[in-house]
PDB file of C-alpha atoms in Angstrom:
ATOM      1  CA  UNK A   1       0.000   0.000   0.000  1.00  0.00           C
ATOM      2  CA  UNK A   2       1.449   3.376  -0.999  1.00  0.00           C
ATOM      3  CA  UNK A   3       0.950   6.289   1.348  1.00  0.00           C
ATOM      4  CA  UNK A   4       0.674   9.773  -0.042  1.00  0.00           C
ATOM      5  CA  UNK A   5       1.275  13.059   1.716  1.00  0.00           C
ATOM      6  CA  UNK A   6      -0.816  16.045   0.774  1.00  0.00           C
ATOM      7  CA  UNK A   7       1.269  18.896  -0.624  1.00  0.00           C
ATOM      8  CA  UNK A   8       1.847  21.999   1.460  1.00  0.00           C
ATOM      9  CA  UNK A   9      -0.450  24.692   0.096  1.00  0.00           C
ATOM     10  CA  UNK A  10       1.241  28.034  -0.495  1.00  0.00           C
ATOM     11  CA  UNK A  11      -0.552  31.264  -1.354  1.00  0.00           C
ATOM     12  CA  UNK A  12       1.492  34.099  -2.828  1.00  0.00           C
ATOM     13  CA  UNK A  13      -0.055  37.549  -3.047  1.00  0.00           C
ATOM     14  CA  UNK A  14       1.166  40.525  -5.073  1.00  0.00           C
ATOM     15  CA  UNK A  15      -0.230  43.976  -5.771  1.00  0.00           C
ATOM     16  CA  UNK A  16      -1.717  45.846  -8.675  1.00  0.00           C
ATOM     17  CA  UNK A  17       0.383  48.788  -9.968  1.00  0.00           C
ATOM     18  CA  UNK A  18       0.359  51.934  -7.838  1.00  0.00           C
ATOM     19  CA  UNK A  19       1.980  55.342  -7.603  1.00  0.00           C
ATOM     20  CA  UNK A  20       1.804  55.957 -11.346  1.00  0.00           C
ATOM     21  CA  UNK A  21       3.754  52.818 -12.307  1.00  0.00           C
ATOM     22  CA  UNK A  22       2.568  50.840 -15.330  1.00  0.00           C
ATOM     23  CA  UNK A  23       3.342  47.487 -13.720  1.00  0.00           C
ATOM     24  CA  UNK A  24       3.946  46.051 -10.282  1.00  0.00           C
ATOM     25  CA  UNK A  25       6.727  43.447 -10.193  1.00  0.00           C
ATOM     26  CA  UNK A  26       5.276  41.954  -7.016  1.00  0.00           C
ATOM     27  CA  UNK A  27       2.346  40.561  -9.001  1.00  0.00           C
ATOM     28  CA  UNK A  28       4.526  39.586 -11.946  1.00  0.00           C
ATOM     29  CA  UNK A  29       6.906  37.744  -9.624  1.00  0.00           C
ATOM     30  CA  UNK A  30       4.312  35.853  -7.590  1.00  0.00           C
ATOM     31  CA  UNK A  31       2.517  34.809 -10.763  1.00  0.00           C
ATOM     32  CA  UNK A  32       5.799  33.478 -12.153  1.00  0.00           C
ATOM     33  CA  UNK A  33       6.693  31.812  -8.844  1.00  0.00           C
ATOM     34  CA  UNK A  34       3.407  29.888  -8.812  1.00  0.00           C
ATOM     35  CA  UNK A  35       3.483  28.951 -12.496  1.00  0.00           C
ATOM     36  CA  UNK A  36       5.923  26.035 -12.328  1.00  0.00           C
ATOM     37  CA  UNK A  37       5.625  22.911 -10.143  1.00  0.00           C
ATOM     38  CA  UNK A  38       7.683  22.689  -6.965  1.00  0.00           C
ATOM     39  CA  UNK A  39       8.068  19.325  -5.251  1.00  0.00           C
ATOM     40  CA  UNK A  40       5.814  18.892  -2.257  1.00  0.00           C
ATOM     41  CA  UNK A  41       4.099  22.249  -2.685  1.00  0.00           C
ATOM     42  CA  UNK A  42       0.852  23.387  -4.265  1.00  0.00           C
ATOM     43  CA  UNK A  43       1.372  26.997  -5.333  1.00  0.00           C
ATOM     44  CA  UNK A  44      -1.267  29.655  -5.889  1.00  0.00           C
ATOM     45  CA  UNK A  45      -1.013  33.367  -6.653  1.00  0.00           C
ATOM     46  CA  UNK A  46      -3.508  36.220  -6.392  1.00  0.00           C
ATOM     47  CA  UNK A  47      -3.319  39.931  -7.178  1.00  0.00           C
ATOM     48  CA  UNK A  48      -4.530  42.294  -4.453  1.00  0.00           C
ATOM     49  CA  UNK A  49      -5.757  45.831  -5.083  1.00  0.00           C
ATOM     50  CA  UNK A  50      -3.480  48.551  -3.742  1.00  0.00           C
ATOM     51  CA  UNK A  51      -6.350  49.919  -1.693  1.00  0.00           C
ATOM     52  CA  UNK A  52      -6.734  50.072   2.070  1.00  0.00           C
ATOM     53  CA  UNK A  53      -9.499  47.753   3.262  1.00  0.00           C
ATOM     54  CA  UNK A  54     -10.205  46.230  -0.157  1.00  0.00           C
ATOM     55  CA  UNK A  55      -6.795  44.540  -0.097  1.00  0.00           C
ATOM     56  CA  UNK A  56      -7.696  42.708   3.113  1.00  0.00           C
ATOM     57  CA  UNK A  57     -11.073  41.684   1.711  1.00  0.00           C
ATOM     58  CA  UNK A  58      -9.346  40.216  -1.358  1.00  0.00           C
ATOM     59  CA  UNK A  59      -6.761  38.510   0.860  1.00  0.00           C
ATOM     60  CA  UNK A  60      -9.455  36.870   2.950  1.00  0.00           C
ATOM     61  CA  UNK A  61     -11.296  35.708  -0.179  1.00  0.00           C
ATOM     62  CA  UNK A  62      -8.095  34.162  -1.540  1.00  0.00           C
ATOM     63  CA  UNK A  63      -7.369  32.410   1.763  1.00  0.00           C
ATOM     64  CA  UNK A  64     -10.895  31.007   1.899  1.00  0.00           C
ATOM     65  CA  UNK A  65     -10.559  29.765  -1.687  1.00  0.00           C
ATOM     66  CA  UNK A  66      -7.124  28.125  -1.376  1.00  0.00           C
ATOM     67  CA  UNK A  67      -6.978  27.038   2.318  1.00  0.00           C
ATOM     68  CA  UNK A  68      -3.217  27.674   2.466  1.00  0.00           C
ATOM     69  CA  UNK A  69      -0.715  26.364   4.975  1.00  0.00           C
ATOM     70  CA  UNK A  70       1.666  29.220   4.148  1.00  0.00           C
ATOM     71  CA  UNK A  71       0.957  32.758   2.923  1.00  0.00           C
ATOM     72  CA  UNK A  72       3.748  34.875   1.454  1.00  0.00           C
ATOM     73  CA  UNK A  73       2.538  38.375   0.655  1.00  0.00           C
ATOM     74  CA  UNK A  74       4.779  40.461  -1.567  1.00  0.00           C
ATOM     75  CA  UNK A  75       5.059  44.156  -2.355  1.00  0.00           C
ATOM     76  CA  UNK A  76       7.455  46.544  -4.043  1.00  0.00           C
ATOM     77  CA  UNK A  77       9.821  48.748  -2.056  1.00  0.00           C
ATOM     78  CA  UNK A  78      11.396  50.888  -4.743  1.00  0.00           C
ATOM     79  CA  UNK A  79      14.912  51.914  -3.788  1.00  0.00           C
ATOM     80  CA  UNK A  80      15.756  48.806  -1.779  1.00  0.00           C
ATOM     81  CA  UNK A  81      18.568  46.782  -3.350  1.00  0.00           C
ATOM     82  CA  UNK A  82      17.572  43.297  -2.236  1.00  0.00           C
ATOM     83  CA  UNK A  83      14.835  40.852  -1.280  1.00  0.00           C
ATOM     84  CA  UNK A  84      13.779  41.947   2.201  1.00  0.00           C
ATOM     85  CA  UNK A  85      11.867  39.551   4.442  1.00  0.00           C
ATOM     86  CA  UNK A  86       9.858  41.625   6.882  1.00  0.00           C
ATOM     87  CA  UNK A  87      10.012  40.954  10.625  1.00  0.00           C
ATOM     88  CA  UNK A  88       7.213  43.100  12.081  1.00  0.00           C
ATOM     89  CA  UNK A  89       3.809  44.484  11.078  1.00  0.00           C
ATOM     90  CA  UNK A  90       2.504  47.637  12.782  1.00  0.00           C
ATOM     91  CA  UNK A  91      -1.123  48.391  13.582  1.00  0.00           C
ATOM     92  CA  UNK A  92      -1.175  51.737  11.784  1.00  0.00           C
ATOM     93  CA  UNK A  93      -2.079  53.176   8.402  1.00  0.00           C
ATOM     94  CA  UNK A  94      -0.209  56.419   7.694  1.00  0.00           C
ATOM     95  CA  UNK A  95      -0.190  57.224   3.994  1.00  0.00           C
ATOM     96  CA  UNK A  96       2.465  59.443   2.420  1.00  0.00           C
ATOM     97  CA  UNK A  97       0.774  58.965  -0.975  1.00  0.00           C
ATOM     98  CA  UNK A  98      -2.836  58.029  -1.794  1.00  0.00           C
ATOM     99  CA  UNK A  99      -3.817  54.453  -2.472  1.00  0.00           C
ATOM    100  CA  UNK A 100      -5.438  53.560  -5.776  1.00  0.00           C
ATOM    101  CA  UNK A 101      -8.824  54.694  -4.477  1.00  0.00           C
ATOM    102  CA  UNK A 102      -7.468  58.061  -3.345  1.00  0.00           C
ATOM    103  CA  UNK A 103      -7.488  57.252   0.374  1.00  0.00           C
ATOM    104  CA  UNK A 104      -4.774  58.806   2.556  1.00  0.00           C
ATOM    105  CA  UNK A 105      -5.378  57.648   6.133  1.00  0.00           C
ATOM    106  CA  UNK A 106      -3.257  59.287   8.806  1.00  0.00           C
ATOM    107  CA  UNK A 107      -2.442  57.469  12.050  1.00  0.00           C
ATOM    108  CA  UNK A 108      -5.426  55.130  11.720  1.00  0.00           C
ATOM    109  CA  UNK A 109      -5.382  51.658  13.324  1.00  0.00           C
ATOM    110  CA  UNK A 110      -5.746  48.741  10.952  1.00  0.00           C
ATOM    111  CA  UNK A 111      -7.589  46.754  13.608  1.00  0.00           C
ATOM    112  CA  UNK A 112      -9.038  49.038  16.312  1.00  0.00           C
ATOM    113  CA  UNK A 113      -8.042  47.620  19.686  1.00  0.00           C
ATOM    114  CA  UNK A 114      -5.637  45.143  18.093  1.00  0.00           C
ATOM    115  CA  UNK A 115      -2.056  44.605  19.267  1.00  0.00           C
ATOM    116  CA  UNK A 116       0.421  47.334  18.408  1.00  0.00           C
ATOM    117  CA  UNK A 117       2.412  44.874  16.286  1.00  0.00           C
ATOM    118  CA  UNK A 118       2.781  41.280  15.156  1.00  0.00           C
ATOM    119  CA  UNK A 119       5.921  39.355  14.252  1.00  0.00           C
ATOM    120  CA  UNK A 120       6.075  37.340  11.040  1.00  0.00           C
ATOM    121  CA  UNK A 121       5.629  33.596  11.464  1.00  0.00           C
ATOM    122  CA  UNK A 122       7.942  32.805   8.551  1.00  0.00           C
ATOM    123  CA  UNK A 123      11.446  31.507   9.424  1.00  0.00           C
ATOM    124  CA  UNK A 124      12.957  34.846   8.412  1.00  0.00           C
ATOM    125  CA  UNK A 125      16.649  34.106   8.741  1.00  0.00           C
ATOM    126  CA  UNK A 126      16.428  30.672   7.143  1.00  0.00           C
ATOM    127  CA  UNK A 127      14.568  32.255   4.229  1.00  0.00           C
ATOM    128  CA  UNK A 128      17.222  34.940   3.828  1.00  0.00           C
ATOM    129  CA  UNK A 129      19.962  32.300   3.909  1.00  0.00           C
ATOM    130  CA  UNK A 130      18.178  30.239   1.244  1.00  0.00           C
ATOM    131  CA  UNK A 131      17.765  33.217  -1.077  1.00  0.00           C
ATOM    132  CA  UNK A 132      21.438  34.098  -0.675  1.00  0.00           C
ATOM    133  CA  UNK A 133      22.412  30.482  -1.350  1.00  0.00           C
ATOM    134  CA  UNK A 134      20.509  30.807  -4.636  1.00  0.00           C
ATOM    135  CA  UNK A 135      22.849  33.669  -5.561  1.00  0.00           C
ATOM    136  CA  UNK A 136      20.456  36.524  -4.873  1.00  0.00           C
ATOM    137  CA  UNK A 137      20.718  39.431  -2.402  1.00  0.00           C
ATOM    138  CA  UNK A 138      18.490  39.242   0.668  1.00  0.00           C
ATOM    139  CA  UNK A 139      18.168  40.586   4.197  1.00  0.00           C
ATOM    140  CA  UNK A 140      15.798  40.830   7.144  1.00  0.00           C
ATOM    141  CA  UNK A 141      13.886  44.128   7.293  1.00  0.00           C
ATOM    142  CA  UNK A 142      12.488  45.659  10.464  1.00  0.00           C
ATOM    143  CA  UNK A 143      10.064  48.047   8.806  1.00  0.00           C
ATOM    144  CA  UNK A 144       7.354  47.277   6.288  1.00  0.00           C
ATOM    145  CA  UNK A 145       6.358  50.939   6.085  1.00  0.00           C
ATOM    146  CA  UNK A 146       2.850  52.220   6.810  1.00  0.00           C
ATOM    147  CA  UNK A 147       1.303  51.961   3.340  1.00  0.00           C
ATOM    148  CA  UNK A 148      -0.854  49.161   1.926  1.00  0.00           C
ATOM    149  CA  UNK A 149       1.987  46.610   2.196  1.00  0.00           C
ATOM    150  CA  UNK A 150       2.083  46.910   5.972  1.00  0.00           C
ATOM    151  CA  UNK A 151      -1.728  47.039   5.977  1.00  0.00           C
ATOM    152  CA  UNK A 152      -1.852  43.612   4.320  1.00  0.00           C
ATOM    153  CA  UNK A 153       0.973  42.237   6.473  1.00  0.00           C
ATOM    154  CA  UNK A 154      -0.787  43.264   9.685  1.00  0.00           C
ATOM    155  CA  UNK A 155      -4.164  42.066   8.446  1.00  0.00           C
ATOM    156  CA  UNK A 156      -2.672  38.689   7.538  1.00  0.00           C
ATOM    157  CA  UNK A 157      -0.904  38.419  10.892  1.00  0.00           C
ATOM    158  CA  UNK A 158      -4.123  39.301  12.719  1.00  0.00           C
ATOM    159  CA  UNK A 159      -6.034  36.611  10.824  1.00  0.00           C
ATOM    160  CA  UNK A 160      -3.364  34.063  11.723  1.00  0.00           C
ATOM    161  CA  UNK A 161      -3.351  35.096  15.394  1.00  0.00           C
ATOM    162  CA  UNK A 162      -7.118  35.145  15.823  1.00  0.00           C
ATOM    163  CA  UNK A 163      -8.551  32.626  13.364  1.00  0.00           C
ATOM    164  CA  UNK A 164      -5.911  30.628  11.500  1.00  0.00           C
ATOM    165  CA  UNK A 165      -3.278  29.395  13.978  1.00  0.00           C
ATOM    166  CA  UNK A 166      -2.267  26.549  11.645  1.00  0.00           C
ATOM    167  CA  UNK A 167      -1.191  29.012   8.935  1.00  0.00           C
ATOM    168  CA  UNK A 168       2.264  30.571   8.780  1.00  0.00           C
ATOM    169  CA  UNK A 169       2.685  33.813   6.939  1.00  0.00           C
ATOM    170  CA  UNK A 170       4.557  37.020   6.423  1.00  0.00           C
ATOM    171  CA  UNK A 171       5.589  39.706   4.000  1.00  0.00           C
ATOM    172  CA  UNK A 172       8.441  40.184   1.526  1.00  0.00           C
ATOM    173  CA  UNK A 173       9.448  43.449  -0.119  1.00  0.00           C
ATOM    174  CA  UNK A 174      11.196  43.430  -3.491  1.00  0.00           C
ATOM    175  CA  UNK A 175      13.126  46.056  -5.512  1.00  0.00           C
ATOM    176  CA  UNK A 176      12.140  47.748  -8.734  1.00  0.00           C
ATOM    177  CA  UNK A 177      12.177  45.685 -11.920  1.00  0.00           C
ATOM    178  CA  UNK A 178      14.816  46.812 -14.466  1.00  0.00           C
ATOM    179  CA  UNK A 179      12.230  48.294 -16.833  1.00  0.00           C
ATOM    180  CA  UNK A 180      11.088  50.649 -14.048  1.00  0.00           C
ATOM    181  CA  UNK A 181      14.498  52.304 -13.641  1.00  0.00           C
ATOM    182  CA  UNK A 182      15.638  53.023 -17.186  1.00  0.00           C
ATOM    183  CA  UNK A 183      15.452  56.772 -16.467  1.00  0.00           C
ATOM    184  CA  UNK A 184      16.640  56.807 -12.850  1.00  0.00           C
ATOM    185  CA  UNK A 185      19.595  55.497 -10.885  1.00  0.00           C
ATOM    186  CA  UNK A 186      17.913  52.934  -8.648  1.00  0.00           C
ATOM    187  CA  UNK A 187      18.703  49.294  -7.816  1.00  0.00           C
ATOM    188  CA  UNK A 188      16.603  46.624  -9.493  1.00  0.00           C
ATOM    189  CA  UNK A 189      16.191  42.874  -9.857  1.00  0.00           C
ATOM    190  CA  UNK A 190      14.666  40.949 -12.791  1.00  0.00           C
ATOM    191  CA  UNK A 191      11.240  39.472 -12.152  1.00  0.00           C
ATOM    192  CA  UNK A 192      12.441  35.933 -12.836  1.00  0.00           C
ATOM    193  CA  UNK A 193      15.146  36.319 -10.173  1.00  0.00           C
ATOM    194  CA  UNK A 194      12.550  37.538  -7.686  1.00  0.00           C
ATOM    195  CA  UNK A 195      10.328  34.571  -8.559  1.00  0.00           C
ATOM    196  CA  UNK A 196      13.242  32.237  -7.814  1.00  0.00           C
ATOM    197  CA  UNK A 197      13.710  33.925  -4.445  1.00  0.00           C
ATOM    198  CA  UNK A 198      10.024  33.568  -3.597  1.00  0.00           C
ATOM    199  CA  UNK A 199      10.083  29.871  -4.427  1.00  0.00           C
ATOM    200  CA  UNK A 200      13.097  29.477  -2.136  1.00  0.00           C
ATOM    201  CA  UNK A 201      11.201  31.272   0.626  1.00  0.00           C
ATOM    202  CA  UNK A 202       8.159  29.027   0.196  1.00  0.00           C
ATOM    203  CA  UNK A 203      10.190  25.811   0.131  1.00  0.00           C
ATOM    204  CA  UNK A 204      12.292  26.893   3.107  1.00  0.00           C
ATOM    205  CA  UNK A 205       9.218  27.767   5.147  1.00  0.00           C
ATOM    206  CA  UNK A 206       7.628  24.419   4.348  1.00  0.00           C
ATOM    207  CA  UNK A 207      10.616  22.457   5.677  1.00  0.00           C
ATOM    208  CA  UNK A 208      11.709  24.743   8.538  1.00  0.00           C
ATOM    209  CA  UNK A 209      10.074  24.851  11.953  1.00  0.00           C
ATOM    210  CA  UNK A 210      12.942  26.379  13.939  1.00  0.00           C
ATOM    211  CA  UNK A 211      14.594  29.454  12.467  1.00  0.00           C
ATOM    212  CA  UNK A 212      18.330  29.946  12.241  1.00  0.00           C
ATOM    213  CA  UNK A 213      19.909  31.742  15.189  1.00  0.00           C
ATOM    214  CA  UNK A 214      22.211  34.109  13.337  1.00  0.00           C
ATOM    215  CA  UNK A 215      22.648  37.874  13.480  1.00  0.00           C
ATOM    216  CA  UNK A 216      20.536  39.739  10.938  1.00  0.00           C
ATOM    217  CA  UNK A 217      19.730  42.822  13.027  1.00  0.00           C
ATOM    218  CA  UNK A 218      20.265  46.497  12.305  1.00  0.00           C
ATOM    219  CA  UNK A 219      21.879  49.333  14.241  1.00  0.00           C
ATOM    220  CA  UNK A 220      19.401  51.901  12.965  1.00  0.00           C
TER     221      UNK A 220
END
């Protein structure tokens, strides 16, 4: 008799374009990451609107539809030079620019009465090590900002803490894609390289229960 093990279900989320950009490499990368088989994993990808509130509604719909074991949400952090795995989500919306619906909340809680912050439940340092081993730049980040990326990260973490304790999840920021920086001096990474990094993060999370104990902190 042959026993079979159900694959680990992974949901990637990326965002629609925002801030006047024609594309958003977070969606391009998660779509590419989920497109090819990966042993032991069932991969899904969904695009979220870059809109406060609506992004969390779309996230919840995608979670209900895919019943994931792992959720890796992804957004663009233009100007960063590497794949940054976020450590902490803050319970605040504070918009420097409007979202795609024109909303600009200032100092508003994402979940009124919720904890001030949540830590990611991804094995951050193991994920960073795996991405580096694949030949790509990566680091742990201690700020996910206060725009819609952090909004989704906190909303996901709150869902995990209050309703979905079996799910592990977190957020990853990625640089510009090369086509976004042809007229400006900014670091970038090709979408296919980012997709490779995301697949490494998913596979590492699936096989890792205890994170590496190595220094990845920051002095400021």
